[in-house]
């Protein structure tokens, strides 16, 4: 302490007013220094770094002089401490007023944070109340600038008309909402950068929380004009697809802005989240309304048993929704949850509509119509992610209807090839009924006539195809039905062949009745 005092006394410029302090003792020189510091440093322009050096020196002397309180120089120590405390309080008051006035001038859309202002905030951190008031002043000024900038961007555009006013694109809902959110995203990031610049020298705890809190206050002013405009777009119901795109856009910007400022910008993030939930609600209401219209007026299947016009329209809508969903930049878990809800809202009533539409058709017609409808749904969903469970469910339903068509085609062939009655009789025959050859229409002559008819089928298998198979949309499905139905025909022929060759059925010269073995028949049909 004595060293600091002696250094100050040597560097002190002679001041006549200091003579009243008595002599040239270290203490009289120190008090003279105090007076000069007050007049030359505090009253000078704050932009001079000498002010902060002098303030730091006063703070150091105030801290160092505490040593005197533990010696026999307590009176001198108390006097010096009192003088330093007075200088500090005067300095902080003037510094606060200057910083407050500087912050009030930062009302332009883009502001430059001077290094002196950052130094001022570093000094004010020793006075938490003044530090907090200064941040509040800065936040109020920047809030006004951001609101004015947002309104100008909406109505006036940039300098020279570039970019154009955002409201000129109000006829395009997605671009309109996207431009507003993009402007806010950029403004939020800029305001955070301004705060980081002004507080870059501050070392107290909680600086990041201060930044987030002030950014939240700054952006709060734009919430109402933003909410009013987005609500107008959503309530106008621009269509399910656009509503879904807007919902995803809002979700994305909510995620992006919260990554910049955390959750402290509660009002802005809450506003965006409210608009996201509103658009999502109206979107699902639109889908539910579309689904209810499907059930109100169920169309009969077209003559070619292909998908109905209502099915095609709904799948086109679903395709557009899923395409916008796949291109969405919202987090993966949120997209997956939305996807499940979208599919449930559309596919379930669509399946119900198809079932009701086909309820009055014949067995083969119904199965063909359902296979075509389910195939269209499956090919639509196969292009998108998160569809595995739905695709598996659709495949199970397709296979159930395919089994019906396979059995119908096999029955169609057996009936027209003359083996249906024989095959049914063989299956139902019991040993206690006696030889099979004794039953009506199962004698050797009847079997030869039936085999001649079956030979004509073997020479041209494609001639016995149900007309419904030609209506199938998938060639692969058609081939599968033909292949598996042919296997059933071969299996039926094998059973008939085994029964005829069985001695217990007492057919004379059975080789002349059935002159082709099951293996030969299978080779011909394959």
Short mmCIF file of C-alpha atoms in Angstrom, two decimals:
data_model
loop_
_atom_site.label_atom_id
_atom_site.label_comp_id
_atom_site.label_asym_id
_atom_site.label_seq_id
_atom_site.Cartn_x
_atom_site.Cartn_y
_atom_site.Cartn_z
CA UNK A 1 0.00 0.00 0.00
CA UNK A 2 2.77 2.43 0.92
CA UNK A 3 4.50 1.61 -2.36
CA UNK A 4 1.29 2.41 -4.30
CA UNK A 5 0.89 5.66 -2.38
CA UNK A 6 4.52 6.72 -3.01
CA UNK A 7 4.16 5.90 -6.71
CA UNK A 8 1.06 8.04 -6.88
CA UNK A 9 2.75 10.93 -5.06
CA UNK A 10 5.67 10.94 -7.46
CA UNK A 11 3.39 10.95 -10.51
CA UNK A 12 1.01 13.58 -9.13
CA UNK A 13 1.02 16.91 -10.89
CA UNK A 14 1.33 19.89 -8.56
CA UNK A 15 -2.05 21.39 -7.80
CA UNK A 16 -2.33 24.58 -5.70
CA UNK A 17 -5.56 23.35 -4.23
CA UNK A 18 -3.69 20.44 -2.72
CA UNK A 19 -1.72 22.69 -0.34
CA UNK A 20 -4.56 22.66 2.11
CA UNK A 21 -3.94 18.98 2.65
CA UNK A 22 -0.64 19.90 4.22
CA UNK A 23 2.95 19.28 3.05
CA UNK A 24 4.12 16.77 0.54
CA UNK A 25 3.49 13.63 2.57
CA UNK A 26 2.41 10.48 0.78
CA UNK A 27 -1.13 10.94 2.09
CA UNK A 28 -1.35 14.57 0.93
CA UNK A 29 -0.10 13.50 -2.51
CA UNK A 30 -2.64 10.68 -2.57
CA UNK A 31 -5.54 13.01 -1.81
CA UNK A 32 -4.28 15.38 -4.51
CA UNK A 33 -4.28 12.40 -6.89
CA UNK A 34 -7.88 11.64 -5.92
CA UNK A 35 -8.97 15.13 -6.85
CA UNK A 36 -7.15 15.05 -10.16
CA UNK A 37 -8.60 11.59 -10.94
CA UNK A 38 -12.10 12.89 -10.36
CA UNK A 39 -11.67 16.01 -12.52
CA UNK A 40 -9.53 14.64 -15.32
CA UNK A 41 -10.63 11.03 -15.67
CA UNK A 42 -14.29 10.90 -14.66
CA UNK A 43 -15.26 14.18 -16.26
CA UNK A 44 -13.37 13.40 -19.46
CA UNK A 45 -15.03 11.49 -22.31
CA UNK A 46 -15.70 7.88 -21.40
CA UNK A 47 -14.38 6.73 -24.76
CA UNK A 48 -10.87 7.29 -23.40
CA UNK A 49 -9.44 4.12 -22.00
CA UNK A 50 -7.73 6.23 -19.27
CA UNK A 51 -11.05 6.28 -17.44
CA UNK A 52 -11.14 2.51 -17.09
CA UNK A 53 -7.46 2.44 -16.10
CA UNK A 54 -8.09 5.06 -13.43
CA UNK A 55 -11.20 3.21 -12.22
CA UNK A 56 -9.23 0.01 -12.01
CA UNK A 57 -6.48 1.79 -10.07
CA UNK A 58 -8.98 3.22 -7.60
CA UNK A 59 -10.46 -0.25 -7.10
CA UNK A 60 -7.00 -1.70 -6.54
CA UNK A 61 -6.10 0.99 -3.95
CA UNK A 62 -9.42 0.40 -2.20
CA UNK A 63 -8.61 -3.31 -1.96
CA UNK A 64 -4.96 -2.83 -1.02
CA UNK A 65 -5.63 -0.27 1.70
CA UNK A 66 -7.36 -2.95 3.75
CA UNK A 67 -3.87 -3.97 4.82
CA UNK A 68 -3.54 -0.67 6.69
CA UNK A 69 -6.51 -1.59 8.82
CA UNK A 70 -4.43 -4.38 10.33
CA UNK A 71 -1.59 -1.96 11.29
CA UNK A 72 -1.23 1.15 13.46
CA UNK A 73 -2.24 3.27 10.45
CA UNK A 74 -5.94 2.49 10.78
CA UNK A 75 -7.05 6.11 10.64
CA UNK A 76 -5.16 6.77 7.43
CA UNK A 77 -6.50 3.50 6.00
CA UNK A 78 -10.10 4.42 6.80
CA UNK A 79 -9.67 7.87 5.25
CA UNK A 80 -8.16 6.46 2.07
CA UNK A 81 -10.85 3.76 1.85
CA UNK A 82 -13.59 6.32 2.30
CA UNK A 83 -12.13 8.55 -0.42
CA UNK A 84 -11.73 5.58 -2.81
CA UNK A 85 -15.28 4.39 -2.13
CA UNK A 86 -16.60 7.87 -2.90
CA UNK A 87 -14.64 8.01 -6.13
CA UNK A 88 -15.88 4.54 -7.11
CA UNK A 89 -19.53 5.34 -6.51
CA UNK A 90 -19.25 8.62 -8.44
CA UNK A 91 -17.46 6.86 -11.28
CA UNK A 92 -20.00 4.01 -11.48
CA UNK A 93 -22.89 6.46 -11.48
CA UNK A 94 -21.42 8.47 -14.35
CA UNK A 95 -20.44 5.27 -16.18
CA UNK A 96 -23.98 3.91 -15.79
CA UNK A 97 -25.55 7.10 -17.15
CA UNK A 98 -23.19 7.14 -20.12
CA UNK A 99 -23.81 3.44 -20.86
CA UNK A 100 -27.56 3.95 -20.50
CA UNK A 101 -27.49 6.81 -23.03
CA UNK A 102 -25.37 4.74 -25.41
CA UNK A 103 -27.82 1.83 -25.25
CA UNK A 104 -30.75 4.15 -25.95
CA UNK A 105 -29.13 5.15 -29.24
CA UNK A 106 -28.93 1.52 -30.48
CA UNK A 107 -32.33 1.63 -32.16
CA UNK A 108 -31.23 1.03 -35.73
CA UNK A 109 -32.01 -2.31 -37.35
CA UNK A 110 -28.28 -3.07 -37.46
CA UNK A 111 -26.13 -1.77 -34.65
CA UNK A 112 -22.39 -1.73 -34.01
CA UNK A 113 -21.25 -2.50 -30.50
CA UNK A 114 -18.22 -0.35 -29.70
CA UNK A 115 -15.32 -1.81 -27.67
CA UNK A 116 -15.81 0.99 -25.12
CA UNK A 117 -19.38 -0.17 -24.47
CA UNK A 118 -18.13 -3.69 -23.87
CA UNK A 119 -15.56 -2.28 -21.41
CA UNK A 120 -18.29 -0.34 -19.68
CA UNK A 121 -20.34 -3.51 -19.17
CA UNK A 122 -17.23 -5.26 -17.85
CA UNK A 123 -16.82 -2.47 -15.27
CA UNK A 124 -20.52 -2.41 -14.34
CA UNK A 125 -20.54 -6.12 -13.51
CA UNK A 126 -19.20 -5.09 -10.08
CA UNK A 127 -22.51 -3.30 -9.52
CA UNK A 128 -25.19 -5.96 -10.24
CA UNK A 129 -28.12 -3.52 -10.03
CA UNK A 130 -26.58 -1.07 -12.50
CA UNK A 131 -25.51 -3.98 -14.70
CA UNK A 132 -29.09 -5.32 -14.75
CA UNK A 133 -30.63 -1.90 -15.45
CA UNK A 134 -28.22 -1.36 -18.35
CA UNK A 135 -29.15 -4.72 -19.89
CA UNK A 136 -32.83 -3.83 -19.53
CA UNK A 137 -32.19 -0.53 -21.30
CA UNK A 138 -30.37 -2.32 -24.10
CA UNK A 139 -33.18 -4.88 -24.42
CA UNK A 140 -35.85 -2.17 -24.59
CA UNK A 141 -33.98 -0.30 -27.33
CA UNK A 142 -33.35 -3.44 -29.38
CA UNK A 143 -36.93 -4.64 -28.92
CA UNK A 144 -38.17 -1.42 -30.47
CA UNK A 145 -35.69 -1.80 -33.33
CA UNK A 146 -36.69 -5.41 -34.02
CA UNK A 147 -40.43 -4.65 -34.03
CA UNK A 148 -39.91 -1.72 -36.36
CA UNK A 149 -37.63 -3.80 -38.58
CA UNK A 150 -40.19 -6.62 -38.75
CA UNK A 151 -43.02 -4.28 -39.72
CA UNK A 152 -40.79 -2.63 -42.33
CA UNK A 153 -39.85 -6.04 -43.75
CA UNK A 154 -43.54 -6.90 -43.99
CA UNK A 155 -44.75 -3.66 -45.54
CA UNK A 156 -41.79 -1.78 -47.06
CA UNK A 157 -39.13 -4.36 -47.85
CA UNK A 158 -35.43 -3.63 -47.94
CA UNK A 159 -33.60 -0.54 -49.11
CA UNK A 160 -34.41 0.21 -52.72
CA UNK A 161 -37.22 -2.36 -52.65
CA UNK A 162 -34.88 -5.36 -52.34
CA UNK A 163 -35.92 -7.68 -50.88
CA UNK A 164 -39.55 -7.03 -51.68
CA UNK A 165 -42.10 -6.63 -48.87
CA UNK A 166 -43.01 -9.99 -47.35
CA UNK A 167 -46.74 -9.22 -47.53
CA UNK A 168 -46.52 -9.09 -51.32
CA UNK A 169 -46.33 -12.89 -51.10
CA UNK A 170 -49.37 -13.29 -48.86
CA UNK A 171 -51.14 -15.08 -51.74
CA UNK A 172 -48.57 -17.89 -51.37
CA UNK A 173 -49.19 -19.16 -47.81
CA UNK A 174 -46.10 -21.34 -47.54
CA UNK A 175 -43.69 -18.68 -48.76
CA UNK A 176 -45.42 -15.99 -46.72
CA UNK A 177 -45.08 -17.90 -43.45
CA UNK A 178 -41.59 -19.11 -44.36
CA UNK A 179 -40.33 -15.56 -45.10
CA UNK A 180 -41.64 -14.24 -41.78
CA UNK A 181 -40.08 -17.08 -39.81
CA UNK A 182 -36.80 -16.79 -41.71
CA UNK A 183 -36.63 -13.06 -40.93
CA UNK A 184 -37.26 -13.76 -37.24
CA UNK A 185 -34.67 -16.52 -37.21
CA UNK A 186 -32.06 -14.16 -38.64
CA UNK A 187 -33.07 -11.35 -36.29
CA UNK A 188 -32.89 -13.64 -33.25
CA UNK A 189 -29.40 -14.82 -34.22
CA UNK A 190 -28.29 -11.20 -34.80
CA UNK A 191 -29.60 -10.03 -31.43
CA UNK A 192 -27.78 -12.84 -29.70
CA UNK A 193 -24.58 -11.79 -31.48
CA UNK A 194 -25.09 -8.18 -30.34
CA UNK A 195 -25.50 -9.31 -26.75
CA UNK A 196 -22.47 -11.57 -26.96
CA UNK A 197 -20.46 -8.58 -28.27
CA UNK A 198 -21.57 -6.24 -25.49
CA UNK A 199 -20.96 -8.85 -22.77
CA UNK A 200 -17.82 -10.45 -24.18
CA UNK A 201 -15.64 -9.07 -21.37
CA UNK A 202 -18.08 -9.85 -18.55
CA UNK A 203 -16.80 -12.68 -16.35
CA UNK A 204 -19.54 -13.11 -13.73
CA UNK A 205 -21.65 -16.27 -13.67
CA UNK A 206 -24.93 -16.38 -15.56
CA UNK A 207 -23.87 -14.43 -18.64
CA UNK A 208 -25.47 -16.99 -20.97
CA UNK A 209 -28.70 -16.80 -18.98
CA UNK A 210 -28.58 -13.00 -19.24
CA UNK A 211 -28.21 -13.25 -23.01
CA UNK A 212 -31.12 -15.66 -23.37
CA UNK A 213 -33.35 -13.60 -21.10
CA UNK A 214 -32.69 -10.35 -22.96
CA UNK A 215 -33.14 -12.02 -26.38
CA UNK A 216 -36.46 -13.34 -25.14
CA UNK A 217 -37.51 -9.82 -24.13
CA UNK A 218 -36.35 -8.37 -27.46
CA UNK A 219 -38.24 -10.91 -29.59
CA UNK A 220 -41.40 -10.75 -27.50
CA UNK A 221 -42.49 -7.61 -29.31
CA UNK A 222 -42.94 -9.33 -32.68
CA UNK A 223 -45.09 -12.15 -31.31
CA UNK A 224 -48.47 -10.49 -31.77
CA UNK A 225 -48.01 -9.29 -35.39
CA UNK A 226 -46.55 -12.70 -36.25
CA UNK A 227 -49.39 -14.62 -34.61
CA UNK A 228 -52.13 -12.53 -36.26
CA UNK A 229 -50.71 -13.09 -39.75
CA UNK A 230 -50.07 -16.81 -39.39
CA UNK A 231 -53.52 -17.34 -37.88
CA UNK A 232 -55.08 -15.64 -40.91
CA UNK A 233 -53.24 -18.05 -43.21
CA UNK A 234 -54.16 -21.17 -41.24
CA UNK A 235 -57.82 -20.33 -40.61
CA UNK A 236 -58.26 -19.67 -44.35
CA UNK A 237 -57.61 -23.44 -44.79
CA UNK A 238 -55.39 -23.40 -47.88
CA UNK A 239 -55.68 -27.19 -48.20
CA UNK A 240 -54.48 -30.24 -46.29
CA UNK A 241 -51.10 -30.45 -48.02
CA UNK A 242 -50.26 -26.77 -47.52
CA UNK A 243 -51.42 -26.93 -43.92
CA UNK A 244 -49.14 -29.88 -43.31
CA UNK A 245 -46.19 -28.10 -44.93
CA UNK A 246 -46.85 -25.01 -42.82
CA UNK A 247 -47.07 -27.18 -39.70
CA UNK A 248 -43.70 -28.77 -40.49
CA UNK A 249 -42.21 -25.35 -41.24
CA UNK A 250 -43.35 -23.99 -37.87
CA UNK A 251 -42.00 -27.07 -36.11
CA UNK A 252 -38.63 -26.64 -37.84
CA UNK A 253 -38.25 -22.99 -36.89
CA UNK A 254 -39.33 -23.72 -33.33
CA UNK A 255 -36.54 -26.27 -33.11
CA UNK A 256 -34.01 -23.99 -34.82
CA UNK A 257 -34.72 -20.86 -32.79
CA UNK A 258 -34.75 -22.77 -29.51
CA UNK A 259 -31.30 -24.11 -30.45
CA UNK A 260 -30.08 -20.49 -30.66
CA UNK A 261 -31.62 -19.02 -27.52
CA UNK A 262 -32.65 -22.05 -25.50
CA UNK A 263 -36.09 -22.00 -23.94
CA UNK A 264 -35.77 -18.54 -22.43
CA UNK A 265 -37.39 -16.83 -25.43
CA UNK A 266 -40.55 -18.37 -24.07
CA UNK A 267 -43.05 -16.00 -25.62
CA UNK A 268 -41.74 -16.30 -29.17
CA UNK A 269 -41.32 -20.07 -28.95
CA UNK A 270 -44.75 -20.42 -27.35
CA UNK A 271 -46.30 -18.39 -30.17
CA UNK A 272 -44.64 -20.53 -32.83
CA UNK A 273 -45.66 -23.72 -31.02
CA UNK A 274 -49.28 -22.52 -30.73
CA UNK A 275 -49.36 -21.84 -34.46
CA UNK A 276 -47.82 -25.25 -35.14
CA UNK A 277 -50.47 -27.00 -33.06
CA UNK A 278 -53.25 -24.96 -34.68
CA UNK A 279 -52.09 -25.78 -38.21
CA UNK A 280 -51.66 -29.42 -37.26
CA UNK A 281 -55.15 -29.55 -35.75
CA UNK A 282 -56.80 -28.00 -38.80
CA UNK A 283 -54.74 -30.30 -41.05
CA UNK A 284 -56.04 -33.42 -39.31
CA UNK A 285 -59.54 -31.96 -39.28
CA UNK A 286 -59.22 -31.58 -43.05
CA UNK A 287 -58.09 -35.20 -43.41
CA UNK A 288 -60.92 -36.42 -41.18
CA UNK A 289 -63.44 -34.43 -43.21
CA UNK A 290 -62.09 -35.98 -46.39
CA UNK A 291 -62.35 -39.45 -44.83
CA UNK A 292 -65.93 -38.85 -43.66
CA UNK A 293 -66.90 -37.83 -47.20
CA UNK A 294 -65.53 -41.15 -48.44
CA UNK A 295 -67.88 -43.01 -46.11
CA UNK A 296 -70.88 -40.80 -46.87
CA UNK A 297 -71.03 -41.80 -50.52
CA UNK A 298 -69.42 -45.16 -51.23
CA UNK A 299 -68.87 -45.71 -54.96
CA UNK A 300 -69.42 -49.02 -56.70
CA UNK A 301 -66.24 -50.57 -58.11
CA UNK A 302 -65.62 -49.71 -61.78
CA UNK A 303 -66.26 -52.39 -64.44
CA UNK A 304 -62.55 -53.18 -64.74
CA UNK A 305 -62.39 -53.80 -60.96
CA UNK A 306 -59.60 -51.25 -60.65
CA UNK A 307 -59.27 -48.63 -57.88
CA UNK A 308 -62.21 -46.24 -57.66
CA UNK A 309 -61.84 -42.54 -58.39
CA UNK A 310 -62.27 -41.76 -54.67
CA UNK A 311 -59.41 -44.12 -53.86
CA UNK A 312 -57.16 -42.54 -56.48
CA UNK A 313 -57.93 -39.01 -55.26
CA UNK A 314 -57.25 -39.95 -51.64
CA UNK A 315 -53.99 -41.71 -52.51
CA UNK A 316 -52.87 -38.66 -54.48
CA UNK A 317 -53.58 -36.53 -51.42
CA UNK A 318 -51.72 -38.99 -49.20
CA UNK A 319 -48.79 -39.07 -51.65
CA UNK A 320 -48.47 -35.28 -51.55
CA UNK A 321 -48.65 -35.24 -47.75
CA UNK A 322 -46.06 -37.98 -47.39
CA UNK A 323 -43.78 -36.33 -49.95
CA UNK A 324 -43.83 -33.09 -47.96
CA UNK A 325 -43.33 -35.17 -44.81
CA UNK A 326 -40.26 -36.90 -46.24
CA UNK A 327 -38.71 -33.57 -47.25
CA UNK A 328 -39.45 -32.09 -43.84
CA UNK A 329 -36.50 -30.89 -41.77
CA UNK A 330 -38.13 -31.39 -38.38
CA UNK A 331 -36.51 -33.88 -35.97
CA UNK A 332 -36.84 -37.56 -36.89
CA UNK A 333 -38.85 -38.64 -33.83
CA UNK A 334 -41.41 -35.87 -34.36
CA UNK A 335 -41.77 -36.78 -38.04
CA UNK A 336 -42.30 -40.45 -37.20
CA UNK A 337 -45.03 -39.64 -34.67
CA UNK A 338 -46.82 -37.44 -37.21
CA UNK A 339 -46.49 -40.11 -39.86
CA UNK A 340 -48.25 -42.75 -37.78
CA UNK A 341 -51.13 -40.35 -37.13
CA UNK A 342 -51.43 -39.38 -40.81
CA UNK A 343 -51.57 -43.00 -41.96
CA UNK A 344 -54.19 -43.89 -39.35
CA UNK A 345 -56.30 -40.91 -40.34
CA UNK A 346 -56.27 -41.77 -44.06
CA UNK A 347 -55.67 -45.50 -44.54
CA UNK A 348 -58.15 -46.89 -42.03
CA UNK A 349 -61.25 -45.18 -43.51
CA UNK A 350 -59.89 -45.91 -47.00
CA UNK A 351 -59.75 -49.63 -46.29
CA UNK A 352 -63.23 -49.50 -44.80
CA UNK A 353 -64.54 -47.71 -47.89
CA UNK A 354 -63.04 -50.34 -50.22
CA UNK A 355 -64.55 -53.17 -48.18
CA UNK A 356 -68.00 -51.56 -48.25
CA UNK A 357 -67.69 -50.83 -51.96
CA UNK A 358 -66.93 -54.48 -52.77
CA UNK A 359 -69.50 -56.00 -50.40
CA UNK A 360 -72.08 -56.70 -53.14
CA UNK A 361 -69.65 -58.28 -55.61
CA UNK A 362 -69.07 -61.96 -56.30
CA UNK A 363 -66.21 -63.77 -54.63
CA UNK A 364 -63.71 -63.48 -57.50
CA UNK A 365 -64.73 -59.92 -58.36
CA UNK A 366 -64.44 -58.82 -54.75
CA UNK A 367 -61.03 -60.42 -54.34
CA UNK A 368 -59.78 -58.84 -57.58
CA UNK A 369 -61.03 -55.38 -56.63
CA UNK A 370 -59.53 -55.60 -53.14
CA UNK A 371 -56.18 -56.85 -54.47
CA UNK A 372 -56.03 -53.94 -56.93
CA UNK A 373 -56.98 -51.41 -54.25
CA UNK A 374 -54.55 -52.77 -51.68
CA UNK A 375 -51.82 -52.98 -54.32
CA UNK A 376 -52.28 -49.28 -55.11
CA UNK A 377 -52.04 -48.41 -51.41
CA UNK A 378 -48.94 -50.54 -51.01
CA UNK A 379 -47.12 -49.05 -54.01
CA UNK A 380 -47.94 -45.56 -52.72
CA UNK A 381 -46.57 -46.23 -49.23
CA UNK A 382 -43.51 -48.15 -50.44
CA UNK A 383 -41.94 -44.88 -51.64
CA UNK A 384 -41.75 -43.39 -48.14
CA UNK A 385 -40.10 -44.03 -44.79
CA UNK A 386 -41.79 -45.21 -41.59
CA UNK A 387 -44.19 -47.42 -43.58
CA UNK A 388 -42.89 -50.90 -42.73
CA UNK A 389 -45.71 -51.82 -40.35
CA UNK A 390 -48.41 -50.55 -42.69
CA UNK A 391 -46.83 -52.31 -45.66
CA UNK A 392 -46.74 -55.54 -43.70
CA UNK A 393 -50.41 -55.19 -42.80
CA UNK A 394 -51.38 -54.47 -46.41
CA UNK A 395 -49.36 -57.46 -47.59
CA UNK A 396 -51.23 -59.75 -45.19
CA UNK A 397 -54.54 -58.50 -46.56
CA UNK A 398 -53.38 -58.89 -50.16
CA UNK A 399 -52.30 -62.48 -49.48
CA UNK A 400 -55.68 -63.30 -47.97
CA UNK A 401 -57.45 -62.13 -51.14
CA UNK A 402 -54.84 -63.83 -53.30
CA UNK A 403 -55.67 -67.15 -51.63
CA UNK A 404 -59.27 -66.58 -52.63
CA UNK A 405 -58.32 -65.90 -56.25
CA UNK A 406 -55.98 -68.90 -56.35
CA UNK A 407 -58.74 -71.21 -55.14
CA UNK A 408 -61.26 -69.62 -57.52
CA UNK A 409 -58.92 -70.04 -60.50
CA UNK A 410 -58.17 -73.67 -59.59
CA UNK A 411 -61.90 -74.38 -59.21
CA UNK A 412 -62.54 -72.61 -62.54
CA UNK A 413 -60.01 -74.86 -64.31
CA UNK A 414 -61.22 -78.08 -62.69
CA UNK A 415 -64.84 -77.30 -63.54
CA UNK A 416 -64.17 -76.48 -67.21
CA UNK A 417 -61.65 -79.29 -67.61
CA UNK A 418 -64.19 -81.84 -66.42
CA UNK A 419 -62.44 -82.81 -63.17
CA UNK A 420 -64.43 -80.90 -60.59
CA UNK A 421 -67.09 -83.51 -59.94
CA UNK A 422 -64.57 -86.37 -60.03
CA UNK A 423 -62.21 -84.59 -57.62
CA UNK A 424 -65.00 -83.77 -55.16
CA UNK A 425 -66.23 -87.37 -55.29
CA UNK A 426 -62.73 -88.72 -54.65
CA UNK A 427 -62.30 -86.43 -51.67
CA UNK A 428 -65.65 -87.38 -50.16
CA UNK A 429 -65.44 -91.13 -50.91
CA UNK A 430 -65.16 -93.52 -48.00
CA UNK A 431 -64.13 -97.22 -48.19
CA UNK A 432 -67.41 -98.44 -46.75
CA UNK A 433 -69.19 -96.97 -49.78
CA UNK A 434 -67.62 -99.66 -51.98
CA UNK A 435 -65.45 -99.26 -55.08
CA UNK A 436 -65.25 -95.79 -56.60
CA UNK A 437 -66.04 -97.21 -60.04
CA UNK A 438 -69.53 -98.18 -58.89
CA UNK A 439 -70.52 -94.57 -58.16
CA UNK A 440 -72.62 -92.64 -60.71
CA UNK A 441 -70.59 -90.82 -63.39
CA UNK A 442 -67.36 -92.35 -62.09
CA UNK A 443 -67.29 -95.41 -64.34
CA UNK A 444 -64.43 -95.92 -66.79
CA UNK A 445 -66.28 -94.42 -69.76
CA UNK A 446 -67.18 -91.25 -67.88
CA UNK A 447 -63.61 -90.84 -66.72
CA UNK A 448 -62.28 -91.25 -70.28
CA UNK A 449 -64.60 -88.51 -71.50
CA UNK A 450 -63.47 -86.23 -68.67
CA UNK A 451 -59.79 -86.99 -69.38
CA UNK A 452 -60.27 -86.07 -73.04
CA UNK A 453 -61.63 -82.71 -71.93
CA UNK A 454 -58.69 -82.33 -69.51
CA UNK A 455 -56.25 -83.08 -72.35
CA UNK A 456 -57.62 -80.11 -74.27
CA UNK A 457 -56.83 -77.94 -71.26
CA UNK A 458 -53.31 -79.36 -71.08
CA UNK A 459 -52.71 -78.41 -74.70
CA UNK A 460 -53.70 -74.79 -74.07
CA UNK A 461 -53.61 -73.93 -70.34
CA UNK A 462 -53.99 -70.19 -70.95
CA UNK A 463 -57.40 -70.75 -72.47
CA UNK A 464 -58.85 -71.40 -69.03
CA UNK A 465 -58.17 -68.18 -67.16
CA UNK A 466 -60.79 -66.27 -65.24
CA UNK A 467 -61.56 -62.92 -66.83
CA UNK A 468 -60.90 -61.25 -63.48
CA UNK A 469 -57.21 -62.13 -63.73
CA UNK A 470 -56.87 -59.86 -66.76
CA UNK A 471 -58.02 -56.92 -64.60
CA UNK A 472 -55.18 -57.30 -62.09
CA UNK A 473 -52.87 -54.28 -62.06
CA UNK A 474 -49.78 -56.26 -61.14
CA UNK A 475 -48.39 -58.76 -63.66
CA UNK A 476 -46.39 -60.35 -60.83
CA UNK A 477 -49.54 -60.97 -58.83
CA UNK A 478 -51.24 -62.49 -61.89
CA UNK A 479 -48.33 -64.86 -62.47
CA UNK A 480 -48.37 -65.86 -58.82
CA UNK A 481 -52.09 -66.72 -58.99
CA UNK A 482 -51.65 -68.77 -62.17
CA UNK A 483 -48.65 -70.64 -60.78
CA UNK A 484 -50.22 -71.51 -57.43
CA UNK A 485 -53.63 -72.37 -58.93
CA UNK A 486 -51.86 -74.69 -61.39
CA UNK A 487 -50.17 -76.40 -58.45
CA UNK A 488 -53.64 -76.99 -56.95
CA UNK A 489 -54.85 -78.47 -60.25
CA UNK A 490 -51.84 -80.79 -60.35
CA UNK A 491 -52.49 -81.81 -56.75
CA UNK A 492 -56.15 -82.55 -57.58
CA UNK A 493 -55.08 -84.64 -60.59
CA UNK A 494 -52.61 -86.54 -58.40
CA UNK A 495 -55.39 -87.48 -55.99
CA UNK A 496 -57.67 -88.58 -58.85
CA UNK A 497 -54.80 -90.57 -60.38
CA UNK A 498 -54.04 -92.29 -57.07
CA UNK A 499 -57.72 -93.18 -56.60
CA UNK A 500 -58.09 -94.60 -60.13
CA UNK A 501 -54.90 -96.64 -59.81
CA UNK A 502 -56.00 -98.00 -56.43
CA UNK A 503 -57.07 -101.66 -56.98
CA UNK A 504 -59.75 -101.33 -54.33
CA UNK A 505 -61.69 -99.02 -56.65
CA UNK A 506 -61.79 -101.82 -59.29
CA UNK A 507 -61.04 -99.87 -62.47
CA UNK A 508 -60.17 -102.21 -65.35
CA UNK A 509 -56.99 -101.20 -67.18
CA UNK A 510 -56.65 -97.89 -65.30
CA UNK A 511 -53.61 -96.94 -67.47
CA UNK A 512 -55.93 -96.62 -70.44
CA UNK A 513 -58.20 -94.26 -68.49
CA UNK A 514 -55.47 -91.96 -67.17
CA UNK A 515 -52.61 -92.30 -69.61
CA UNK A 516 -50.58 -89.41 -68.10
CA UNK A 517 -48.85 -89.60 -64.77
CA UNK A 518 -49.03 -86.64 -62.33
CA UNK A 519 -45.40 -85.88 -63.12
CA UNK A 520 -46.18 -85.62 -66.83
CA UNK A 521 -49.15 -83.35 -66.18
CA UNK A 522 -47.03 -81.11 -63.96
CA UNK A 523 -44.35 -80.92 -66.64
CA UNK A 524 -46.92 -79.89 -69.27
CA UNK A 525 -48.46 -77.19 -67.07
CA UNK A 526 -45.13 -75.75 -65.98
#
